[in-house]
PDB file of C-alpha atoms in Angstrom:
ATOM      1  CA  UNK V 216      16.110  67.915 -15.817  1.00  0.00           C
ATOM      2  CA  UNK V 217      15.171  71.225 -15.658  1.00  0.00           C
ATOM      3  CA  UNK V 218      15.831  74.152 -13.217  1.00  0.00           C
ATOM      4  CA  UNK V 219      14.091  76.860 -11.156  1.00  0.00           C
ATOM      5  CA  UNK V 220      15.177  80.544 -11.060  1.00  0.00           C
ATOM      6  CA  UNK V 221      14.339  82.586  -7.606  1.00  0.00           C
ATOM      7  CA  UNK V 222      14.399  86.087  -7.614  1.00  0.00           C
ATOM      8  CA  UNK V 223      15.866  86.730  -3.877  1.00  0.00           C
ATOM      9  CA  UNK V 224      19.197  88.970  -4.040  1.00  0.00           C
ATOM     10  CA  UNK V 225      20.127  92.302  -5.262  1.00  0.00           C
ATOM     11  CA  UNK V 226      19.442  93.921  -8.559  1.00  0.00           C
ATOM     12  CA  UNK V 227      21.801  95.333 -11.462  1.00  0.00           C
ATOM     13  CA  UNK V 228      24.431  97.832  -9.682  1.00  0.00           C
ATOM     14  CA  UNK V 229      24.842  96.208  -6.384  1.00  0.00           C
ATOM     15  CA  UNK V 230      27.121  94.227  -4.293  1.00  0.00           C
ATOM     16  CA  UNK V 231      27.009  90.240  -5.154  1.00  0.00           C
ATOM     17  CA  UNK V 232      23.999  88.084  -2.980  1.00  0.00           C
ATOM     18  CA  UNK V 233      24.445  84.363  -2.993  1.00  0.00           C
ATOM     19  CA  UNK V 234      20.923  83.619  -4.885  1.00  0.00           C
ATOM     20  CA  UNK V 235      19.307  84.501  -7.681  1.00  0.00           C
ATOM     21  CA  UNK V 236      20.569  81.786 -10.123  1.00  0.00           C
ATOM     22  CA  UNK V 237      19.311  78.650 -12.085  1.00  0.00           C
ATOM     23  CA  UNK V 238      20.647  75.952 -10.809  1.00  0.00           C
ATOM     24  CA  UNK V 239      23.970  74.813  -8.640  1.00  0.00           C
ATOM     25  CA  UNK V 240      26.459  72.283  -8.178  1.00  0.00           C
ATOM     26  CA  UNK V 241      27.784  69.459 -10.695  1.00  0.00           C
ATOM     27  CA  UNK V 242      30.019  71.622 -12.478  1.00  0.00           C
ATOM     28  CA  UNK V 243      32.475  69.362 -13.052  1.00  0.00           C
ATOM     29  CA  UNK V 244      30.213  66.367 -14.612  1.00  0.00           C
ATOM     30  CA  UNK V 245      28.257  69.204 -16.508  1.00  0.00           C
ATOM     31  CA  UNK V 246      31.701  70.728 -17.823  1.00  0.00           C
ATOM     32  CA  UNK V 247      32.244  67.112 -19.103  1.00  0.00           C
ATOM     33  CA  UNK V 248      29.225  66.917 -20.594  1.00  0.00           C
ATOM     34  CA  UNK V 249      29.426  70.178 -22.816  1.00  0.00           C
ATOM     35  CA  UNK V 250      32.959  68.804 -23.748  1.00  0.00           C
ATOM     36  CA  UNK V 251      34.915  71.566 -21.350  1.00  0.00           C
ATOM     37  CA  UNK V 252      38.629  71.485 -22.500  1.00  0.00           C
ATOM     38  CA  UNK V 253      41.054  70.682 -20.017  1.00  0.00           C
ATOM     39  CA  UNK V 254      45.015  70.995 -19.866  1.00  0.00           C
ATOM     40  CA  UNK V 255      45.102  67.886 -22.202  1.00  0.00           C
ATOM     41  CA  UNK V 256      42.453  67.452 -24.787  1.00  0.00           C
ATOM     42  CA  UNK V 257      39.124  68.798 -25.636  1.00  0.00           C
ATOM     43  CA  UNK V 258      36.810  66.451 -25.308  1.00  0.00           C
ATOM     44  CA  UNK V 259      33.308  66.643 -27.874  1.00  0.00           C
ATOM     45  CA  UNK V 260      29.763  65.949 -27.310  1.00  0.00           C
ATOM     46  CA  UNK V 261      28.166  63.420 -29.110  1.00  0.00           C
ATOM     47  CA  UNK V 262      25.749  65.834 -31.341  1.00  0.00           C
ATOM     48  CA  UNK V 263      24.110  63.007 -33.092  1.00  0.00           C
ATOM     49  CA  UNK V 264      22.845  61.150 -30.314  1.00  0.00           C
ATOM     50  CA  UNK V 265      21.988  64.463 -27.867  1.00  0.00           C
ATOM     51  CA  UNK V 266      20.490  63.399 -24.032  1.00  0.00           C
ATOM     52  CA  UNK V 267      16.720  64.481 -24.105  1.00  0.00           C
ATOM     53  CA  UNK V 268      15.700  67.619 -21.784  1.00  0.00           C
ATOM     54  CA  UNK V 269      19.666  67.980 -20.387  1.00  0.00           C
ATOM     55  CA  UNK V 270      20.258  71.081 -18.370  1.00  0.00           C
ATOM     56  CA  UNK V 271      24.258  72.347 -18.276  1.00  0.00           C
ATOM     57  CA  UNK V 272      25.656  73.526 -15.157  1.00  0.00           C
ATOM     58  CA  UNK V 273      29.204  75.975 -15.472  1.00  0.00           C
ATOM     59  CA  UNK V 274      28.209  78.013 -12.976  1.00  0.00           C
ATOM     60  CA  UNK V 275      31.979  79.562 -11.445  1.00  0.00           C
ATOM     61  CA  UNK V 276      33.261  76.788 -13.927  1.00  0.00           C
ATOM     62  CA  UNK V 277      36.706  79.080 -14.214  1.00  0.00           C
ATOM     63  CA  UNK V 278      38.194  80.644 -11.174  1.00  0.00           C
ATOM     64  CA  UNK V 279      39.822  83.418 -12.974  1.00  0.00           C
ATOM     65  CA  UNK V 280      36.908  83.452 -15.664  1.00  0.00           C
ATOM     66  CA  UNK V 281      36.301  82.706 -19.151  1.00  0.00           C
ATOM     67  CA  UNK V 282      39.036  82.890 -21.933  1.00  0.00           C
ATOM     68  CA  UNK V 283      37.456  84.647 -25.072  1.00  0.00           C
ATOM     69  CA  UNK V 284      38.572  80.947 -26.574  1.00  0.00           C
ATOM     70  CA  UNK V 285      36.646  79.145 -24.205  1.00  0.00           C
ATOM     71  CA  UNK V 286      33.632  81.020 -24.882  1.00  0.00           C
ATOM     72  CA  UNK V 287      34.223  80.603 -28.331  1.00  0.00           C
ATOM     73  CA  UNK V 288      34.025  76.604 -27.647  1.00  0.00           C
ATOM     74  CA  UNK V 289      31.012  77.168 -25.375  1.00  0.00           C
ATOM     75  CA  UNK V 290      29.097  78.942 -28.130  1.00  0.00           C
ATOM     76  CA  UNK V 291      30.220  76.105 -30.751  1.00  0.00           C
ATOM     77  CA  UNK V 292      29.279  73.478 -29.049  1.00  0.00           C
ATOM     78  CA  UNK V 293      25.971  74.943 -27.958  1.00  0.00           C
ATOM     79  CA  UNK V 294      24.944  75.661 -31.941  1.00  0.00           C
ATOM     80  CA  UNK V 295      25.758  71.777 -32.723  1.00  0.00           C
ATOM     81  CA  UNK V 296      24.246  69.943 -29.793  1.00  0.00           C
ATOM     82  CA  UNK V 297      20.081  70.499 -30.026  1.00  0.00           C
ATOM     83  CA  UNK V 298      19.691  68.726 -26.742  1.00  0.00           C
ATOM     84  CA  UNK V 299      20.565  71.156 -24.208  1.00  0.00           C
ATOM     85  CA  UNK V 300      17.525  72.931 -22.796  1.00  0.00           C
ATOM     86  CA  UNK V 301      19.268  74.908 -20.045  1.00  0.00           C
ATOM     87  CA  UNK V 302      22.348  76.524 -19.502  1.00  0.00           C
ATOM     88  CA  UNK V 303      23.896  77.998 -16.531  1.00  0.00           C
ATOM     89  CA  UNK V 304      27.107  80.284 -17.268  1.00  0.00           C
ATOM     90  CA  UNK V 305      26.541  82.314 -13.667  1.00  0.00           C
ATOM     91  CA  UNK V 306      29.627  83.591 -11.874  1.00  0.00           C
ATOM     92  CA  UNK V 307      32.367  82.909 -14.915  1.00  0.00           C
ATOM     93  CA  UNK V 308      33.654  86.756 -14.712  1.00  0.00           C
ATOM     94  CA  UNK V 309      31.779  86.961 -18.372  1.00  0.00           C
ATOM     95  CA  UNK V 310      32.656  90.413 -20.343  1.00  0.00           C
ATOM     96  CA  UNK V 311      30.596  91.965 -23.611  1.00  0.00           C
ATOM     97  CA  UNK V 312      33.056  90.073 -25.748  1.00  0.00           C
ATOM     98  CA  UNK V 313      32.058  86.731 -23.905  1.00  0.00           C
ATOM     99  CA  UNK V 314      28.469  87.597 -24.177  1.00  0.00           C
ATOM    100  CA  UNK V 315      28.848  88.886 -28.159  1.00  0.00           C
ATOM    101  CA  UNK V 316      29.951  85.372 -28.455  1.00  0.00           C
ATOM    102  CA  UNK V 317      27.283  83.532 -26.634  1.00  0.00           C
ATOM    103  CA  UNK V 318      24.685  85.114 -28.060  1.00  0.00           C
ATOM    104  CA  UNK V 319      25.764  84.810 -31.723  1.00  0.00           C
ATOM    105  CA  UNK V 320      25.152  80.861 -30.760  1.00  0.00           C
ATOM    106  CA  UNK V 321      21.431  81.679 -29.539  1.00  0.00           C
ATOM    107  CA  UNK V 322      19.816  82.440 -33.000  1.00  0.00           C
ATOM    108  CA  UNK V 323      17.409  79.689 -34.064  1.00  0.00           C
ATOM    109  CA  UNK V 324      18.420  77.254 -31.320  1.00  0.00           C
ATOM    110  CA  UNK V 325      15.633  74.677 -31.130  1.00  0.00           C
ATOM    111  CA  UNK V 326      16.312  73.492 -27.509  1.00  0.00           C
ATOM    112  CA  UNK V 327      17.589  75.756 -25.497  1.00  0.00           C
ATOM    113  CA  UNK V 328      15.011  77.282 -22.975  1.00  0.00           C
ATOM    114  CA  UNK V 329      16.916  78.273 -20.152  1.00  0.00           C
ATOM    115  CA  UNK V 330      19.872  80.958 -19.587  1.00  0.00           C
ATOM    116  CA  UNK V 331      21.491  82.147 -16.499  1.00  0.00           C
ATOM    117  CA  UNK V 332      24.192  84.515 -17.101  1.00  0.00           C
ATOM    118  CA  UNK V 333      23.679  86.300 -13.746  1.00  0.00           C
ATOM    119  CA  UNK V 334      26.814  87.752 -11.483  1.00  0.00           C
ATOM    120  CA  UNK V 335      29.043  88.836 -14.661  1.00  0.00           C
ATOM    121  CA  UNK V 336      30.355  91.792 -16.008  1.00  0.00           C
ATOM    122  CA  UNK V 337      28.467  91.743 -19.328  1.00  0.00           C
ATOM    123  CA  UNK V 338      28.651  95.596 -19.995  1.00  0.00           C
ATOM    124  CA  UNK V 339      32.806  95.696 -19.194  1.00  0.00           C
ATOM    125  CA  UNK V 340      31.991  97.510 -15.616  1.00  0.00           C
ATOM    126  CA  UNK V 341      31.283  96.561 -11.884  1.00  0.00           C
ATOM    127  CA  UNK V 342      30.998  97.966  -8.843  1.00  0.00           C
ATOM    128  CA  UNK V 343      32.994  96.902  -5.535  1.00  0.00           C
ATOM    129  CA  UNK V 344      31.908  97.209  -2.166  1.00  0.00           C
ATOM    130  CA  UNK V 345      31.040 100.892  -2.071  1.00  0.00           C
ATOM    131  CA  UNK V 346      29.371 100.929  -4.921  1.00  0.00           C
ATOM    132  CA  UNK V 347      32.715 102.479  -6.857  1.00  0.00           C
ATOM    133  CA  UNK V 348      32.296 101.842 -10.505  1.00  0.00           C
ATOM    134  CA  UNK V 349      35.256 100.223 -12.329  1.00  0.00           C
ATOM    135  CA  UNK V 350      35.991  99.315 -16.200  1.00  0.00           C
ATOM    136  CA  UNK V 351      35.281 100.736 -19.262  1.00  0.00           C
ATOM    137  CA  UNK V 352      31.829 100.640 -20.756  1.00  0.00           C
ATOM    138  CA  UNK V 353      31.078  98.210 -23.761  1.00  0.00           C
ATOM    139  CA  UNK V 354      27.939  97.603 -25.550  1.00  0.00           C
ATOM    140  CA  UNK V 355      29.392  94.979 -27.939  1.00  0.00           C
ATOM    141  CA  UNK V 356      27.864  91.450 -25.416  1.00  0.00           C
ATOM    142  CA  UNK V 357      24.137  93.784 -24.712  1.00  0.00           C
ATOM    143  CA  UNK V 358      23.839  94.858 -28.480  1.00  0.00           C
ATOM    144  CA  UNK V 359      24.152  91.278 -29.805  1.00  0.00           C
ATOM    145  CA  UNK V 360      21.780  89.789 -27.260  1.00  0.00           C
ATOM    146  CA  UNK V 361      19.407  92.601 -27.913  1.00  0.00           C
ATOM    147  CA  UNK V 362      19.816  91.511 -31.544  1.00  0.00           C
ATOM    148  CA  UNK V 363      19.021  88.055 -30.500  1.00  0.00           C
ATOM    149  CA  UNK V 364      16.136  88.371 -28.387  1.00  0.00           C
ATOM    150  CA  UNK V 365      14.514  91.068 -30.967  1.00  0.00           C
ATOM    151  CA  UNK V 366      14.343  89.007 -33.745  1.00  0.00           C
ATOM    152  CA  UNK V 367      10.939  86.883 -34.567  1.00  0.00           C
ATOM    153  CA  UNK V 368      11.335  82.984 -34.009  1.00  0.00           C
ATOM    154  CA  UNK V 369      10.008  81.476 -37.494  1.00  0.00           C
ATOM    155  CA  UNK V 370       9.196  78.130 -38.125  1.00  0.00           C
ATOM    156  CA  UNK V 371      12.338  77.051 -39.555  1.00  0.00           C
ATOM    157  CA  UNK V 372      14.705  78.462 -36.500  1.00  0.00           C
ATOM    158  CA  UNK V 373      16.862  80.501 -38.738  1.00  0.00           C
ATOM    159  CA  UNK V 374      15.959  83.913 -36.337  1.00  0.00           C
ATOM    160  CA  UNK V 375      15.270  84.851 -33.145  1.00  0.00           C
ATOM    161  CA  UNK V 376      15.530  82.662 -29.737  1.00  0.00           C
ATOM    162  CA  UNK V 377      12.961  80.028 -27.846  1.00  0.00           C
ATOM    163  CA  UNK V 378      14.522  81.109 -24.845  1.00  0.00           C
ATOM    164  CA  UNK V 379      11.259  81.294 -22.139  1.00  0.00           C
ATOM    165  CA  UNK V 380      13.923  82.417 -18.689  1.00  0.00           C
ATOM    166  CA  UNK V 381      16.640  84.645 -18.777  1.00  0.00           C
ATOM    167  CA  UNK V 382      18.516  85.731 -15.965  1.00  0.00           C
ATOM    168  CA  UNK V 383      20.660  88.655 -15.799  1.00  0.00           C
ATOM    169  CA  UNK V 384      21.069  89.764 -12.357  1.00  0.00           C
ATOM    170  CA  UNK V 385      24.064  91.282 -10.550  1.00  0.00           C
ATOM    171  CA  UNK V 386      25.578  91.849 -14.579  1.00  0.00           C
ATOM    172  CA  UNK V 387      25.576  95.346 -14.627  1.00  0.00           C
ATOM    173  CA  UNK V 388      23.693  95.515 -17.580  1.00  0.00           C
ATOM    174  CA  UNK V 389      24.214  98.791 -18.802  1.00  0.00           C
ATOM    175  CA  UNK V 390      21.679 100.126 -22.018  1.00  0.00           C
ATOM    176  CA  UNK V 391      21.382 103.412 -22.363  1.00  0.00           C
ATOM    177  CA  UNK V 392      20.352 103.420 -25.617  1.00  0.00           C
ATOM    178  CA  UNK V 393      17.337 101.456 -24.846  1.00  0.00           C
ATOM    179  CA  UNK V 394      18.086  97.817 -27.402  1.00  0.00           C
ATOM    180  CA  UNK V 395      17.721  95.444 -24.911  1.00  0.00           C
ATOM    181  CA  UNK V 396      14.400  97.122 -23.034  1.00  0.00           C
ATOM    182  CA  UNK V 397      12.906  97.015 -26.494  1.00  0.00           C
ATOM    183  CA  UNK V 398      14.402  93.619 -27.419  1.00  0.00           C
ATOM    184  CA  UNK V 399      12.617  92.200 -24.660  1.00  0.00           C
ATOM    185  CA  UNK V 400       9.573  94.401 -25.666  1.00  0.00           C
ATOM    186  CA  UNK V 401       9.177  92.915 -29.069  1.00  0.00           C
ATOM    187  CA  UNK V 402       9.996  89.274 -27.541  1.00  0.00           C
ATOM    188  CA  UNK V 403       6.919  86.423 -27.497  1.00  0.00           C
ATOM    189  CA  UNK V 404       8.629  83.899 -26.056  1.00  0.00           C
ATOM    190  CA  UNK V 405      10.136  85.119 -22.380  1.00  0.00           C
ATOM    191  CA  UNK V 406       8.111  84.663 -19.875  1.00  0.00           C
ATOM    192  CA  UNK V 407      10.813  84.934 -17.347  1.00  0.00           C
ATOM    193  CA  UNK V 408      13.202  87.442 -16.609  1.00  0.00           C
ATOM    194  CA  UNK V 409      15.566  87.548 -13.547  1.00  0.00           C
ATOM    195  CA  UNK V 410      13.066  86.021 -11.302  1.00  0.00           C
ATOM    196  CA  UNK V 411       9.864  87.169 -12.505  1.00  0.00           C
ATOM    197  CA  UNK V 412       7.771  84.956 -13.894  1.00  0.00           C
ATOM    198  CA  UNK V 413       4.965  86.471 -15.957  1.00  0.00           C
ATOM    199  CA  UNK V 414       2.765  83.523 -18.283  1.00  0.00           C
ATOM    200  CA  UNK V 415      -0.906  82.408 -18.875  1.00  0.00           C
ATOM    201  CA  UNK V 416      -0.756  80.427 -15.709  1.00  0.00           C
ATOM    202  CA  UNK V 417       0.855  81.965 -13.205  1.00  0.00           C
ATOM    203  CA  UNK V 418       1.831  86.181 -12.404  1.00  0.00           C
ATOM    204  CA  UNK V 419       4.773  85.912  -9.670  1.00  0.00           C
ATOM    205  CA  UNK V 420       6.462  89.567  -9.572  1.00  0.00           C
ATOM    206  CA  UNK V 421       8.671  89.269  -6.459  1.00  0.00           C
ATOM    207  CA  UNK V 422      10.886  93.057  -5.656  1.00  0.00           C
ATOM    208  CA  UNK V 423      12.039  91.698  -1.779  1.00  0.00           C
ATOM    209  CA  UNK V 424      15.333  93.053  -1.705  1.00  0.00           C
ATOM    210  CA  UNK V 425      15.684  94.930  -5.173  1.00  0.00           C
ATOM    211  CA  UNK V 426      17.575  97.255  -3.465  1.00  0.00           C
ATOM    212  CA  UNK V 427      18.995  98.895  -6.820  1.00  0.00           C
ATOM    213  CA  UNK V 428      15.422  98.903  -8.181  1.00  0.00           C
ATOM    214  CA  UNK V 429      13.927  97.943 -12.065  1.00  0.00           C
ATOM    215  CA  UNK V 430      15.886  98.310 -14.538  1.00  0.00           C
ATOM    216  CA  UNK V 431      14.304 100.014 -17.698  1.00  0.00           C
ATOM    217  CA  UNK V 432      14.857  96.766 -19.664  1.00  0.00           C
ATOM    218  CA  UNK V 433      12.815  94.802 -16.658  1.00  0.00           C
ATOM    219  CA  UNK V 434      10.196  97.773 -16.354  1.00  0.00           C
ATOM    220  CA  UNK V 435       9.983  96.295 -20.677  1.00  0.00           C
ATOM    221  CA  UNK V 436       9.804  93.071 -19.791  1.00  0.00           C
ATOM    222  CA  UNK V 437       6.721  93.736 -17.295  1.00  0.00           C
ATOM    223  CA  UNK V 438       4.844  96.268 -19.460  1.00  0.00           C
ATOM    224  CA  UNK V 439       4.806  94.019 -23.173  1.00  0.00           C
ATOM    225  CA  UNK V 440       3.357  90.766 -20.485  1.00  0.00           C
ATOM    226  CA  UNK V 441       0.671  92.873 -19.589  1.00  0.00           C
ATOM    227  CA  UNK V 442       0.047  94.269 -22.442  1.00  0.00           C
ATOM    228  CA  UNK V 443      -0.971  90.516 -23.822  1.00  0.00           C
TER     229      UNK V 443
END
């Protein structure tokens, strides 16, 4: 089924809140679903035969996060199975490399509608409780979802995304030189970005507790729905 995204919780640069994700609980049958690997074997997903409007559900899937292999199988699986319309990878300690990965898997997917990726590390850095930054900067995960979300969607699904909600919140998304904020700019088909929903039907721009403010690539997001 599908799944709803709130917007309560702090923005990019602040301590961890407990909301602000799509989704929650059944990572274990979800894990089993995607074909997780455990100690043993890794299992595979029956691409042939995909389950219609199926939502996945990793979020803190890995206690000590995400190998870069485990990513890799994420993003494999996710380019062979066209059934999966939503995908929650929230809270899996996700670097750029991670996200490089992931998003590589994106391009021309025909089913997948829904990403949470919130409470990661997706630019190498965080801060801890005072607001101390730690890590070393790495553009590598934003630059290839910028990439990603930039490109136009065609008819045959060889470019760009159908993702309509993305959420990025509490991921220290760091983009100085502006790709993702015009990513997002150039982008036709999001209509929801870390909470705010902005379509045809409904305008729902909710700030409560945005104590770290927009970001410029959210300020984007805002200005290009307007602008339509």
């Amino acid at each position: 089924g599908g799944a709803a995204v709130t917007s309560d919780g702090g923005g990019d640069g602040n301590g961890e809140a407990e909301d602000g994700v799509v989704g929650g609980g059944g990572g274990a049958d979800d894990a089993s679903a995607l074909g997780s690997p455990d100690k043993h074997e890794m299992a595979s997903i029956d691409t042939s035969h995909p389950p219609p409007d199926h939502a996945i559900d990793l979020t803190a899937h890995q206690d000590d996060g995400f190998q870069v292999f485990e990513a890799a199988f994420v993003g494999h699986r996710l380019r062979h199975t066209h059934g999966i319309t939503a995908l929650n990878l929230s809270r899996n300690f996700l670097y750029p490399l991670h996200l490089e990965i992931l998003a590589q898997s994106l391009t021309g997917h025909p089913t997948l509608q829904i990403l949470d990726l919130s409470f990661n590390r997706l630019s190498g850095v965080w801060l801890d409780q005072w607001g101390i930054e730690h890590g070393d900067p790495d553009t590598c995960g934003i630059e290839a979802l910028s990439k990603v979300l930039g490109e136009r969607v065609t008819k045959r699904k060889n470019g760009g995304t159908s993702l309509h909600t993305l959420n990025l919140m509490n991921s220290y998304v760091k983009d100085d030189e502006h790709q993702l904020a015009n990513a997002i700019g150039r982008n036709k088909c999001l209509t929801s970005l870390n909470g705010m929903v902005m379509d045809s039907e409904v305008m729902e721009i909710n700030f409560s507790f945005r104590t770290g403010g927009l970001q410029p690539y959210e300020s984007s997001f805002i200005g290009a729905r307007l602008a339509r």
